[in-house]
Coordinates of C-alpha atoms in Angstrom, one line a residue:
M968 CA 10.7 61.8 -143.6
L969 CA 14.2 62.9 -144.7
E970 CA 15.7 61.6 -141.5
S971 CA 14.0 58.2 -142.0
F972 CA 15.3 58.1 -145.6
T973 CA 18.8 59.0 -144.4
E974 CA 18.9 56.4 -141.7
T975 CA 17.7 53.7 -144.2
M976 CA 20.5 54.6 -146.6
R977 CA 23.1 54.5 -143.9
E978 CA 21.9 51.2 -142.6
Y979 CA 21.6 49.7 -146.1
P980 CA 24.3 51.3 -148.2
T981 CA 23.7 48.8 -151.0
L982 CA 20.3 50.5 -151.6
A983 CA 22.1 53.9 -151.9
L984 CA 24.4 52.3 -154.4
F985 CA 21.5 51.0 -156.6
L986 CA 19.7 54.3 -156.3
T987 CA 22.8 56.1 -157.5
I988 CA 23.2 53.9 -160.5
G989 CA 19.5 54.0 -161.4
L990 CA 19.2 57.8 -161.1
G991 CA 22.5 58.2 -162.9
F992 CA 21.4 56.2 -165.9
L993 CA 18.1 58.0 -165.9
I994 CA 19.7 61.4 -165.9
G995 CA 22.3 60.3 -168.4
K996 CA 19.5 59.5 -171.0
I997 CA 18.2 63.1 -170.9
R998 CA 19.2 65.0 -174.0
I999 CA 19.0 68.8 -174.5
G1000 CA 19.4 69.2 -178.2
S1001 CA 22.5 67.1 -179.0
F1002 CA 23.9 67.3 -175.5
S1003 CA 23.7 64.8 -172.8
L1004 CA 25.8 64.1 -169.7
G1005 CA 26.0 60.4 -170.3
S1006 CA 25.7 57.7 -167.7
V1007 CA 29.2 57.9 -166.3
T1008 CA 29.1 61.6 -165.6
S1009 CA 25.5 61.4 -164.2
V1010 CA 26.3 58.5 -161.9
L1011 CA 29.3 60.4 -160.5
L1012 CA 27.2 63.5 -159.9
V1013 CA 24.4 61.6 -158.3
G1014 CA 26.9 59.7 -156.1
V1015 CA 28.4 63.0 -154.9
L1016 CA 24.9 64.3 -154.1
I1017 CA 23.8 61.1 -152.2
G1018 CA 27.2 60.9 -150.6
Q1019 CA 26.3 64.1 -148.6
L1020 CA 24.2 61.8 -146.4
D1021 CA 27.5 60.4 -145.1
I1022 CA 26.8 56.8 -146.2
P1023 CA 29.5 54.2 -145.3
M1024 CA 30.8 52.2 -148.3
S1025 CA 33.1 49.6 -146.8
G1026 CA 34.5 46.4 -148.3
P1027 CA 36.0 45.5 -151.7
I1028 CA 32.9 46.1 -153.8
K1029 CA 34.5 49.1 -155.6
M1030 CA 37.6 47.2 -156.7
V1031 CA 35.7 44.1 -157.6
F1032 CA 33.5 45.9 -160.1
F1033 CA 36.4 48.1 -161.3
M1034 CA 38.5 45.0 -162.1
M1035 CA 35.6 43.4 -163.8
F1036 CA 35.2 46.5 -166.0
L1037 CA 38.9 46.6 -166.9
F1038 CA 39.0 42.9 -167.7
S1039 CA 36.0 43.2 -170.0
I1040 CA 37.6 46.1 -171.8
G1041 CA 40.8 44.2 -172.3
Y1042 CA 39.0 41.0 -173.4
S1043 CA 37.0 43.0 -176.0
V1044 CA 39.9 44.7 -177.7
G1045 CA 42.8 42.2 -177.0
P1046 CA 43.2 40.9 -180.5
D1047 CA 43.0 44.3 -182.1
F1048 CA 45.4 45.7 -179.4
F1049 CA 48.2 43.3 -180.2
R1050 CA 47.8 43.9 -183.9
S1051 CA 47.9 47.7 -183.3
L1052 CA 51.2 47.4 -181.3
R1053 CA 53.0 46.6 -184.5
G1054 CA 52.2 50.0 -185.9
S1055 CA 51.3 52.6 -183.3
G1056 CA 52.3 51.1 -179.9
L1057 CA 55.6 53.1 -179.8
K1058 CA 53.9 56.3 -180.8
Q1059 CA 51.3 55.8 -178.1
A1060 CA 54.1 55.3 -175.5
L1061 CA 55.7 58.5 -176.7
F1062 CA 52.4 60.3 -176.5
A1063 CA 52.0 59.2 -172.8
L1064 CA 55.5 60.4 -172.0
L1065 CA 54.9 63.9 -173.5
M1066 CA 51.4 64.3 -172.0
S1067 CA 52.4 63.0 -168.5
S1068 CA 55.3 65.5 -168.6
T1069 CA 52.7 68.2 -169.3
C1070 CA 50.7 67.0 -166.2
F1071 CA 53.8 67.5 -164.1
G1072 CA 54.7 70.8 -165.7
I1073 CA 51.3 72.5 -165.2
T1074 CA 51.0 71.2 -161.6
W1075 CA 54.4 72.4 -160.6
L1076 CA 53.8 75.8 -162.3
I1077 CA 50.4 76.2 -160.4
A1078 CA 52.0 75.2 -157.1
Y1079 CA 54.9 77.6 -157.6
L1080 CA 52.6 80.5 -158.5
C1081 CA 50.3 79.8 -155.6
G1082 CA 53.0 79.2 -153.1
Y1083 CA 51.8 75.7 -152.1
T1084 CA 53.8 73.5 -149.7
K1085 CA 55.1 70.1 -150.6
G1086 CA 52.1 68.3 -149.1
E1087 CA 49.6 70.6 -150.8
T1088 CA 51.4 70.1 -154.2
I1089 CA 51.4 66.3 -153.8
G1090 CA 47.6 66.4 -153.0
L1091 CA 47.0 68.8 -156.0
F1092 CA 49.1 66.5 -158.3
S1093 CA 47.5 63.2 -157.3
G1094 CA 43.9 64.6 -157.3
S1095 CA 44.0 66.7 -160.4
Q1096 CA 45.7 63.9 -162.4
T1097 CA 43.5 61.2 -160.8
C1098 CA 46.6 59.3 -159.8
S1099 CA 45.7 57.8 -156.4
S1100 CA 49.0 55.9 -156.1
L1101 CA 50.8 59.2 -155.5
L1102 CA 49.1 59.4 -152.1
G1103 CA 51.2 56.6 -150.8
V1104 CA 54.3 57.2 -152.8
G1105 CA 54.3 61.0 -152.0
T1106 CA 53.8 60.3 -148.3
E1107 CA 56.7 57.9 -148.3
A1108 CA 59.0 60.2 -150.2
L1109 CA 58.3 63.1 -147.8
G1110 CA 59.5 61.0 -145.0
K1111 CA 62.9 60.6 -146.6
I1112 CA 63.9 64.3 -147.2
G1113 CA 64.8 65.2 -143.7
L1114 CA 61.7 67.2 -142.5
S1115 CA 61.1 67.6 -138.8
K1116 CA 58.4 65.5 -137.2
E1117 CA 56.1 68.5 -136.8
V1118 CA 56.5 69.7 -140.3
L1119 CA 56.3 66.1 -141.7
A1120 CA 53.0 65.5 -139.8
K1121 CA 51.5 68.7 -141.1
E1122 CA 52.5 68.0 -144.7
V1123 CA 51.3 64.4 -144.6
N1124 CA 47.9 65.3 -143.1
I1125 CA 47.2 68.0 -145.8
I1126 CA 47.8 65.6 -148.7
P1127 CA 44.5 63.7 -148.5
V1128 CA 42.5 66.9 -148.0
C1129 CA 44.0 68.5 -151.1
Y1130 CA 43.5 65.2 -153.0
A1131 CA 39.8 65.1 -152.0
V1132 CA 39.2 68.7 -153.2
T1133 CA 40.9 68.2 -156.6
Y1134 CA 40.0 64.6 -157.3
I1135 CA 36.3 65.0 -158.1
F1136 CA 36.9 67.6 -160.8
G1137 CA 40.0 65.6 -161.9
T1138 CA 37.6 62.7 -162.7
L1139 CA 34.5 64.7 -163.6
G1140 CA 36.3 67.3 -165.7
T1141 CA 38.2 64.6 -167.7
V1142 CA 34.9 62.7 -168.2
I1143 CA 33.0 65.7 -169.4
I1144 CA 35.9 66.9 -171.7
L1145 CA 36.5 63.5 -173.3
G1146 CA 32.9 62.4 -173.4
N1147 CA 31.2 65.6 -174.5
I1148 CA 33.6 68.3 -175.6
A1149 CA 36.5 66.4 -177.3
P1150 CA 34.5 64.7 -180.1
R1151 CA 33.4 68.2 -181.2
L1152 CA 36.9 69.5 -181.1
L1153 CA 38.1 66.6 -183.2
G1154 CA 35.8 67.4 -186.0
G1155 CA 32.3 66.8 -184.7
I1156 CA 30.6 63.7 -183.2
E1157 CA 29.4 62.4 -186.6
K1158 CA 32.9 62.8 -188.2
V1159 CA 34.5 61.0 -185.2
K1160 CA 31.9 58.2 -185.4
A1161 CA 32.6 57.8 -189.1
A1162 CA 36.4 57.7 -188.6
T1163 CA 35.8 55.1 -185.8
I1164 CA 33.7 52.9 -188.1
E1165 CA 36.5 53.0 -190.7
L1166 CA 39.0 52.0 -188.2
E1167 CA 36.7 49.2 -186.9
K1168 CA 36.5 47.8 -190.4
K1169 CA 40.3 47.6 -190.6
L1170 CA 40.6 46.1 -187.1
S1171 CA 37.4 43.9 -187.5
S1172 CA 36.3 45.0 -184.0
G1173 CA 33.2 46.7 -185.4
D1174 CA 31.5 43.5 -186.4
R1175 CA 27.8 44.5 -186.2
S1176 CA 26.7 40.9 -186.5
K1177 CA 27.2 40.8 -182.8
D1178 CA 24.3 43.4 -182.5
P1179 CA 21.0 41.5 -182.0
A1180 CA 19.2 44.2 -184.0
Y1181 CA 21.5 43.7 -187.0
V1182 CA 20.4 41.8 -190.1
N1183 CA 22.6 41.6 -193.2
A1184 CA 20.6 41.7 -196.4
L1185 CA 23.4 39.8 -198.2
E1186 CA 23.0 36.0 -197.7
R1187 CA 26.1 34.1 -198.3
V1188 CA 24.5 30.7 -198.4
Y1189 CA 21.2 29.8 -200.1
Y1190 CA 18.8 26.8 -199.7
R1191 CA 16.3 26.7 -202.5
A1192 CA 13.7 24.2 -203.7
Y1193 CA 13.2 23.3 -207.4
K1194 CA 10.8 21.3 -209.4
V1195 CA 12.8 18.9 -211.6
T1196 CA 11.6 19.7 -215.2
S1197 CA 14.7 20.3 -217.3
D1198 CA 15.5 18.0 -220.3
Y1199 CA 18.6 16.7 -218.4
F1200 CA 16.2 14.7 -216.3
N1201 CA 14.4 13.0 -219.1
I1202 CA 16.0 9.9 -217.7
P1203 CA 16.6 9.3 -214.0
R1204 CA 19.8 10.7 -212.6
S1205 CA 21.7 9.8 -209.4
V1206 CA 22.5 12.6 -206.9
H1207 CA 26.2 12.1 -207.6
D1208 CA 25.6 12.6 -211.4
V1209 CA 23.4 15.7 -210.8
E1210 CA 26.0 17.3 -208.6
K1211 CA 28.8 16.5 -211.2
Y1212 CA 26.6 17.9 -214.0
L1213 CA 26.1 21.2 -212.0
R1214 CA 29.7 21.4 -211.1
D1215 CA 30.7 21.0 -214.8
K1216 CA 28.4 24.0 -215.5
G1217 CA 30.4 26.0 -212.9
F1218 CA 28.0 25.6 -210.0
E1219 CA 29.7 24.3 -206.8
V1220 CA 26.4 23.2 -205.1
Y1221 CA 24.9 20.2 -203.3
V1222 CA 21.6 18.4 -203.5
D1223 CA 20.6 18.5 -199.8
R1224 CA 16.9 17.3 -199.8
L1225 CA 14.8 15.2 -202.0
R1226 CA 11.0 14.7 -202.3
H1227 CA 10.1 11.6 -204.4
E1228 CA 6.5 10.2 -204.5
G1229 CA 5.6 12.3 -201.4
E1230 CA 8.5 11.1 -199.3
I1231 CA 11.1 13.7 -198.1
K1232 CA 14.6 12.6 -197.2
A1233 CA 18.2 13.6 -197.1
P1234 CA 19.5 11.8 -200.2
R1235 CA 22.5 9.5 -200.5
H1236 CA 24.9 10.0 -203.4
D1237 CA 23.4 7.0 -205.2
D1238 CA 19.7 7.9 -204.8
M1239 CA 17.9 8.6 -208.1
I1240 CA 16.2 11.8 -209.0
F1241 CA 13.2 11.6 -211.4
A1242 CA 11.5 14.2 -213.5
G1243 CA 8.8 15.8 -211.4
D1244 CA 10.6 15.3 -208.1
E1245 CA 11.4 18.3 -205.9
I1246 CA 15.0 18.9 -204.6
V1247 CA 16.6 21.4 -202.3
V1248 CA 19.9 22.7 -203.6
C1249 CA 22.3 24.5 -201.4
G1250 CA 25.5 26.5 -202.1
R1251 CA 27.1 30.0 -201.9
S1252 CA 25.0 32.8 -203.4
E1253 CA 27.3 33.4 -206.3
F1254 CA 26.7 29.8 -207.6
M1255 CA 22.9 29.7 -206.9
V1256 CA 21.8 32.6 -209.0
K1257 CA 21.7 30.6 -212.3
V1258 CA 21.1 27.1 -211.1
E1259 CA 17.4 27.2 -211.9
R1260 CA 17.9 27.0 -215.7
C1261 CA 19.7 23.7 -215.2
I1262 CA 17.1 22.1 -213.0
G1263 CA 13.7 23.6 -213.4
E1264 CA 11.3 26.1 -211.8
E1265 CA 12.0 27.3 -208.3
V1266 CA 9.1 26.5 -206.0
S1267 CA 7.9 27.7 -202.6
D1268 CA 7.6 24.6 -200.5
P1269 CA 7.8 25.2 -196.8
E1270 CA 7.6 21.5 -196.0
I1271 CA 10.7 20.5 -197.9
L1272 CA 12.6 23.6 -196.8
S1273 CA 11.7 23.2 -193.1
Y1274 CA 14.6 21.3 -191.6
P1275 CA 17.3 22.3 -189.0
L1276 CA 20.7 23.6 -190.0
D1277 CA 23.8 24.3 -188.0
R1278 CA 25.9 27.4 -188.5
V1279 CA 29.1 27.3 -186.4
E1280 CA 32.5 28.9 -186.4
V1281 CA 35.5 26.7 -186.6
I1282 CA 39.2 27.4 -186.4
V1283 CA 41.3 25.6 -189.0
K1284 CA 43.8 23.3 -187.3
K1285 CA 43.9 20.0 -189.2
G1286 CA 46.6 19.6 -191.9
K1287 CA 44.4 17.7 -194.3
F1288 CA 42.2 20.8 -194.7
T1289 CA 44.9 23.3 -195.4
G1290 CA 46.6 24.0 -198.7
K1291 CA 43.6 22.8 -200.8
T1292 CA 41.3 25.0 -202.9
I1293 CA 37.6 25.2 -202.3
S1294 CA 37.1 23.2 -205.4
E1295 CA 39.3 20.4 -204.2
L1296 CA 37.8 20.4 -200.7
R1297 CA 34.4 20.1 -202.4
R1298 CA 35.3 16.6 -203.5
E1299 CA 36.2 15.4 -200.0
D1300 CA 33.5 13.2 -198.5
F1301 CA 33.5 15.0 -195.1
M1302 CA 32.6 18.3 -196.9
H1303 CA 29.6 17.0 -198.7
G1304 CA 26.5 19.1 -197.8
V1305 CA 28.6 21.7 -195.9
V1306 CA 29.2 25.2 -197.2
V1307 CA 31.9 27.7 -196.1
R1308 CA 29.9 30.8 -195.5
D1309 CA 32.6 33.2 -194.4
A1310 CA 36.3 33.1 -193.6
I1311 CA 38.6 35.4 -191.5
R1312 CA 42.4 35.5 -191.4
S1313 CA 44.3 37.6 -188.9
G1314 CA 41.1 39.6 -188.2
N1315 CA 40.4 40.4 -191.9
P1316 CA 37.8 38.8 -194.1
I1317 CA 39.0 36.4 -196.9
E1318 CA 37.4 36.7 -200.3
I1319 CA 36.1 33.2 -201.1
D1320 CA 36.2 31.7 -204.6
L1321 CA 36.9 28.3 -206.1
N1322 CA 40.7 28.9 -205.8
T1323 CA 40.7 30.0 -202.2
T1324 CA 42.9 28.0 -199.8
F1325 CA 42.9 28.0 -196.1
Q1326 CA 45.7 28.2 -193.5
K1327 CA 45.9 27.0 -189.9
G1328 CA 44.4 29.7 -187.7
D1329 CA 41.8 30.8 -190.2
K1330 CA 38.3 31.2 -188.7
L1331 CA 35.5 29.7 -190.9
T1332 CA 31.7 29.9 -190.6
V1333 CA 30.3 26.7 -192.0
V1334 CA 26.6 25.9 -192.6
G1335 CA 24.9 22.6 -193.2
R1336 CA 22.7 19.8 -191.6
P1337 CA 23.9 19.1 -188.1
V1338 CA 25.2 15.6 -188.9
Q1339 CA 27.2 16.9 -191.8
V1340 CA 28.6 19.9 -189.9
K1341 CA 29.7 17.6 -187.1
K1342 CA 31.4 15.3 -189.5
A1343 CA 33.2 18.3 -191.3
T1344 CA 34.3 20.2 -188.2
K1345 CA 36.1 17.1 -186.9
E1346 CA 38.3 17.3 -190.0
I1347 CA 38.7 21.1 -190.0
G1348 CA 39.7 22.0 -186.4
H1349 CA 38.2 23.5 -183.2
V1350 CA 34.5 24.4 -183.1
D1351 CA 33.5 27.7 -181.5
R1352 CA 29.8 26.9 -181.0
P1353 CA 27.5 29.9 -180.1
S1354 CA 26.4 29.9 -176.4
V1355 CA 24.7 32.2 -173.9
Q1356 CA 26.9 30.8 -171.1
S1357 CA 30.0 32.6 -169.9
D1358 CA 33.2 30.6 -168.9
L1359 CA 33.3 31.9 -165.3
M1360 CA 36.3 29.6 -164.5
F1361 CA 38.2 31.5 -167.2
V1362 CA 37.0 34.9 -166.0
G1363 CA 37.8 34.3 -162.3
L1364 CA 41.3 32.7 -162.9
A1365 CA 42.2 35.3 -165.6
I1366 CA 41.4 38.2 -163.3
F1367 CA 43.2 36.5 -160.4
I1368 CA 46.4 35.9 -162.5
G1369 CA 46.2 39.5 -163.8
G1370 CA 45.8 40.8 -160.2
I1371 CA 48.8 38.8 -159.0
F1372 CA 50.9 40.2 -161.8
G1373 CA 49.7 43.7 -160.9
T1374 CA 50.9 43.4 -157.3
M1375 CA 54.5 42.7 -158.5
S1376 CA 56.7 45.8 -158.2
I1377 CA 59.8 47.2 -159.8
Y1378 CA 61.8 49.6 -157.7
I1379 CA 62.9 53.1 -158.8
G1380 CA 65.4 53.8 -156.1
S1381 CA 63.6 52.6 -153.0
I1382 CA 60.1 53.4 -154.4
P1383 CA 58.0 50.5 -155.6
V1384 CA 56.1 51.0 -158.8
S1385 CA 53.5 48.5 -160.1
F1386 CA 50.5 48.2 -162.3
G1387 CA 48.3 47.6 -159.3
T1388 CA 45.6 44.9 -159.2
S1389 CA 43.3 47.0 -161.5
G1390 CA 46.0 47.5 -164.1
G1391 CA 46.7 43.8 -163.8
A1392 CA 43.1 43.0 -164.6
L1393 CA 43.4 45.1 -167.8
V1394 CA 46.5 43.3 -168.9
A1395 CA 44.8 40.0 -168.1
G1396 CA 41.9 41.0 -170.3
L1397 CA 44.2 41.9 -173.2
V1398 CA 46.2 38.7 -173.0
F1399 CA 43.4 36.3 -172.4
G1400 CA 41.2 38.0 -175.0
W1401 CA 44.0 37.6 -177.5
L1402 CA 44.5 33.9 -176.5
R1403 CA 40.7 33.3 -176.8
S1404 CA 40.9 34.6 -180.4
K1405 CA 43.7 32.2 -181.2
R1406 CA 42.2 29.2 -179.6
P1407 CA 38.5 29.5 -179.0
T1408 CA 38.1 26.2 -177.1
F1409 CA 37.9 28.1 -173.8
G1410 CA 37.0 31.5 -172.4
H1411 CA 33.7 32.2 -174.1
I1412 CA 31.9 35.3 -172.9
P1413 CA 28.8 36.3 -174.8
Q1414 CA 28.4 39.9 -175.9
G1415 CA 25.5 40.5 -173.5
A1416 CA 27.7 39.4 -170.6
L1417 CA 30.5 41.6 -171.7
W1418 CA 28.2 44.6 -171.9
L1419 CA 27.0 44.0 -168.4
M1420 CA 30.6 43.6 -167.0
N1421 CA 31.6 46.8 -168.9
N1422 CA 28.7 49.1 -167.9
L1423 CA 27.8 47.8 -164.5
G1424 CA 31.4 47.4 -163.5
L1425 CA 32.4 50.9 -164.4
N1426 CA 29.3 52.6 -163.0
V1427 CA 29.3 50.7 -159.7
F1428 CA 32.9 51.9 -159.3
I1429 CA 32.0 55.4 -160.2
A1430 CA 29.0 55.4 -157.9
V1431 CA 31.1 54.3 -154.9
V1432 CA 33.8 56.9 -155.7
G1433 CA 31.2 59.7 -155.7
I1434 CA 29.6 58.5 -152.5
E1435 CA 32.9 58.1 -150.7
A1436 CA 34.5 61.3 -151.9
A1437 CA 31.5 63.6 -151.2
P1438 CA 31.9 64.2 -147.4
S1439 CA 35.7 64.8 -147.6
F1440 CA 35.3 67.1 -150.6
V1441 CA 33.1 69.5 -148.7
A1442 CA 35.3 69.3 -145.6
G1443 CA 38.4 69.8 -147.8
I1444 CA 36.9 73.0 -149.4
K1445 CA 36.3 74.4 -145.9
A1446 CA 39.9 73.5 -144.8
V1447 CA 42.0 74.8 -147.7
G1448 CA 39.7 77.2 -149.5
P1449 CA 38.0 77.1 -152.9
M1450 CA 41.1 78.4 -154.8
L1451 CA 42.6 74.9 -154.6
F1452 CA 39.6 73.6 -156.4
V1453 CA 40.2 76.1 -159.1
A1454 CA 43.9 75.3 -159.3
G1455 CA 43.0 71.6 -159.6
A1456 CA 40.5 72.3 -162.4
V1457 CA 43.2 74.2 -164.3
G1458 CA 45.7 71.3 -163.7
T1459 CA 43.1 68.9 -165.0
M1460 CA 42.0 70.7 -168.1
V1461 CA 45.3 72.0 -169.6
P1462 CA 46.9 68.5 -170.0
V1463 CA 43.7 67.1 -171.5
F1464 CA 43.3 69.8 -174.1
F1465 CA 47.0 69.6 -174.8
G1466 CA 46.7 65.8 -175.3
L1467 CA 43.8 66.3 -177.7
W1468 CA 45.8 68.7 -179.8
L1469 CA 48.9 66.5 -179.6
G1470 CA 47.1 63.3 -180.7
H1471 CA 45.1 65.0 -183.4
K1472 CA 47.7 67.4 -185.0
V1473 CA 51.1 66.0 -184.1
F1474 CA 50.6 62.2 -183.9
K1475 CA 47.6 62.2 -186.3
F1476 CA 45.9 59.4 -184.4
N1477 CA 42.4 58.3 -185.4
P1478 CA 40.0 60.4 -183.2
A1479 CA 38.9 57.3 -181.2
I1480 CA 42.5 56.4 -180.5
T1481 CA 43.2 60.0 -179.4
L1482 CA 40.3 59.8 -176.9
G1483 CA 41.6 56.5 -175.5
C1484 CA 45.2 57.8 -175.3
C1485 CA 44.1 60.9 -173.4
A1486 CA 42.0 58.8 -171.0
G1487 CA 44.9 56.3 -170.5
T1488 CA 47.5 59.0 -169.9
R1489 CA 45.2 60.6 -167.3
T1490 CA 44.8 57.0 -165.8
C1491 CA 41.1 58.0 -165.8
T1492 CA 39.1 54.9 -166.6
A1493 CA 35.8 56.7 -166.1
A1494 CA 36.7 59.0 -169.0
L1495 CA 37.4 55.9 -171.2
G1496 CA 33.9 54.7 -170.5
A1497 CA 32.4 58.2 -171.3
A1498 CA 34.4 58.4 -174.6
Q1499 CA 33.2 54.9 -175.6
N1500 CA 29.6 55.8 -174.8
A1501 CA 29.8 59.0 -176.8
I1502 CA 31.0 57.4 -180.0
G1503 CA 29.4 54.0 -179.5
S1504 CA 32.5 51.9 -179.8
T1505 CA 35.2 50.2 -177.7
V1506 CA 38.0 51.3 -180.1
P1507 CA 39.3 54.0 -177.7
A1508 CA 40.4 51.1 -175.4
I1509 CA 43.1 50.3 -177.9
G1510 CA 44.7 53.7 -177.2
Y1511 CA 44.1 53.4 -173.5
A1512 CA 46.1 50.3 -172.6
V1513 CA 49.6 51.3 -173.6
T1514 CA 49.2 54.9 -172.4
Y1515 CA 47.7 53.7 -169.1
A1516 CA 50.7 51.5 -168.4
V1517 CA 53.3 54.1 -169.4
S1518 CA 51.6 56.9 -167.5
N1519 CA 51.1 54.9 -164.4
I1520 CA 54.9 54.7 -164.1
M1521 CA 55.7 58.2 -165.4
L1522 CA 53.2 59.9 -163.0
V1523 CA 54.7 58.2 -160.1
I1524 CA 58.2 59.3 -161.2
W1525 CA 57.0 62.9 -161.7
G1526 CA 55.4 62.7 -158.3
L1527 CA 58.7 61.9 -156.8
V1528 CA 60.3 64.8 -158.7
T1529 CA 57.5 67.0 -157.3
V1530 CA 58.5 66.2 -153.7
L1531 CA 62.1 67.3 -154.5
V1532 CA 61.3 70.5 -156.4
A1533 CA 58.1 71.8 -154.7

């Protein structure tokens, strides 16, 4: 039975991959008290276990999903990332410099105390710090320091063995620390979540309206039906006169629906309203609370209130809409029957009153009958209509452009240093996510699609890593001994705990940013996913991007230094 199962998994490795993901998520949901492994850790452990069956995982599937994950992260936090650069970007770069120096220092000290050779030290460094690029860079550097062919071959051959032994804990240890232990060290999970929510409010990335389970009790726009009975209607009044009368009373509202002699219609400005008619009045909530006393009794009439409305977001672009107050815009024909529900400028909500003016680039949410909304948005700017469809042209080309950028190298001496295609995908996500926020006429990706790209992308990558690394991990332990595993674990944990202290006590980052900075400096994307899952927010990615870029370069430089001093 076991042999048959093993053969099936080897013949159909995709089945092993889905089994790993399914079991990983199942185990990740199990809680013991307040503790759980989380999906990322569980998927990696299941992958290592299933990988003992020696299942081949060929092809680019790992990098495809990894780049998808990194792009989705960048896209989600792009606008907030570029805003944060104005304040904390330089501090994050300095953090990465200090923490990556610690990674080098602890690795060199361990290698010195244990008497490791240059090849063993390079493998220890690349695996414990999860910096796979050091495998190639270190091998190339060894070939340039004048070793004999025999010694060079021995040193080069031991690098991947040592890497395999230390890499699993390099990843798994970082994931467990940042996903489970770190939030408790930073004040407790609830305190970290509260601090994250506060930062989300400042950055606007915590908009819960994107959560399908979220309903806001505060309605900004009301549509209410009234029986016309007030003394003002002792004689018939036109819609235009009624709206002017209400406006003179301080109520910026519209008559949006009229029932006269049993007939319901959308009234023109010159239609007459008689005593006993029913009308629907619409406007912002602050104007609607006292309208009843000027018209008559509010009634519950589903028939007159049952008609379609559009609620769309629109970016202000047209000059005729800017510089005018709400009160002045109210008198424009194209704004009749349309209410500005919300407004956002540079990521922050705008308080709306009669004197509010709008600028180009502001994002408004407007509500009204479809024909009126269509007429208004033409005069306001670019419509960002809700959709369940993803702009896959945008996704594909953006990741391609980012990947091409990632392949470009700068040379430190004769050693090429680059972001890599995965780092390029992250940069593409940041840039194109920011561009999307500035000009939402392209690149729409619904929240559900982003969630799938994020979670499936990361966990497929982690599953493949676990399955691929499992056989070489066991073989490596047998070849070099278990002490190297212990050395790698120390080399992994010390920089992470130092980084948590550094970010919390010295740089005084928000806890979520500290988690992201530590994951970025470790170039451990799995740890970023674990930290995000732990606190239920993508904010750590803001601290990840800068530190990931800086650390990618610094770890390679420190790797070259390792070859010289080990």
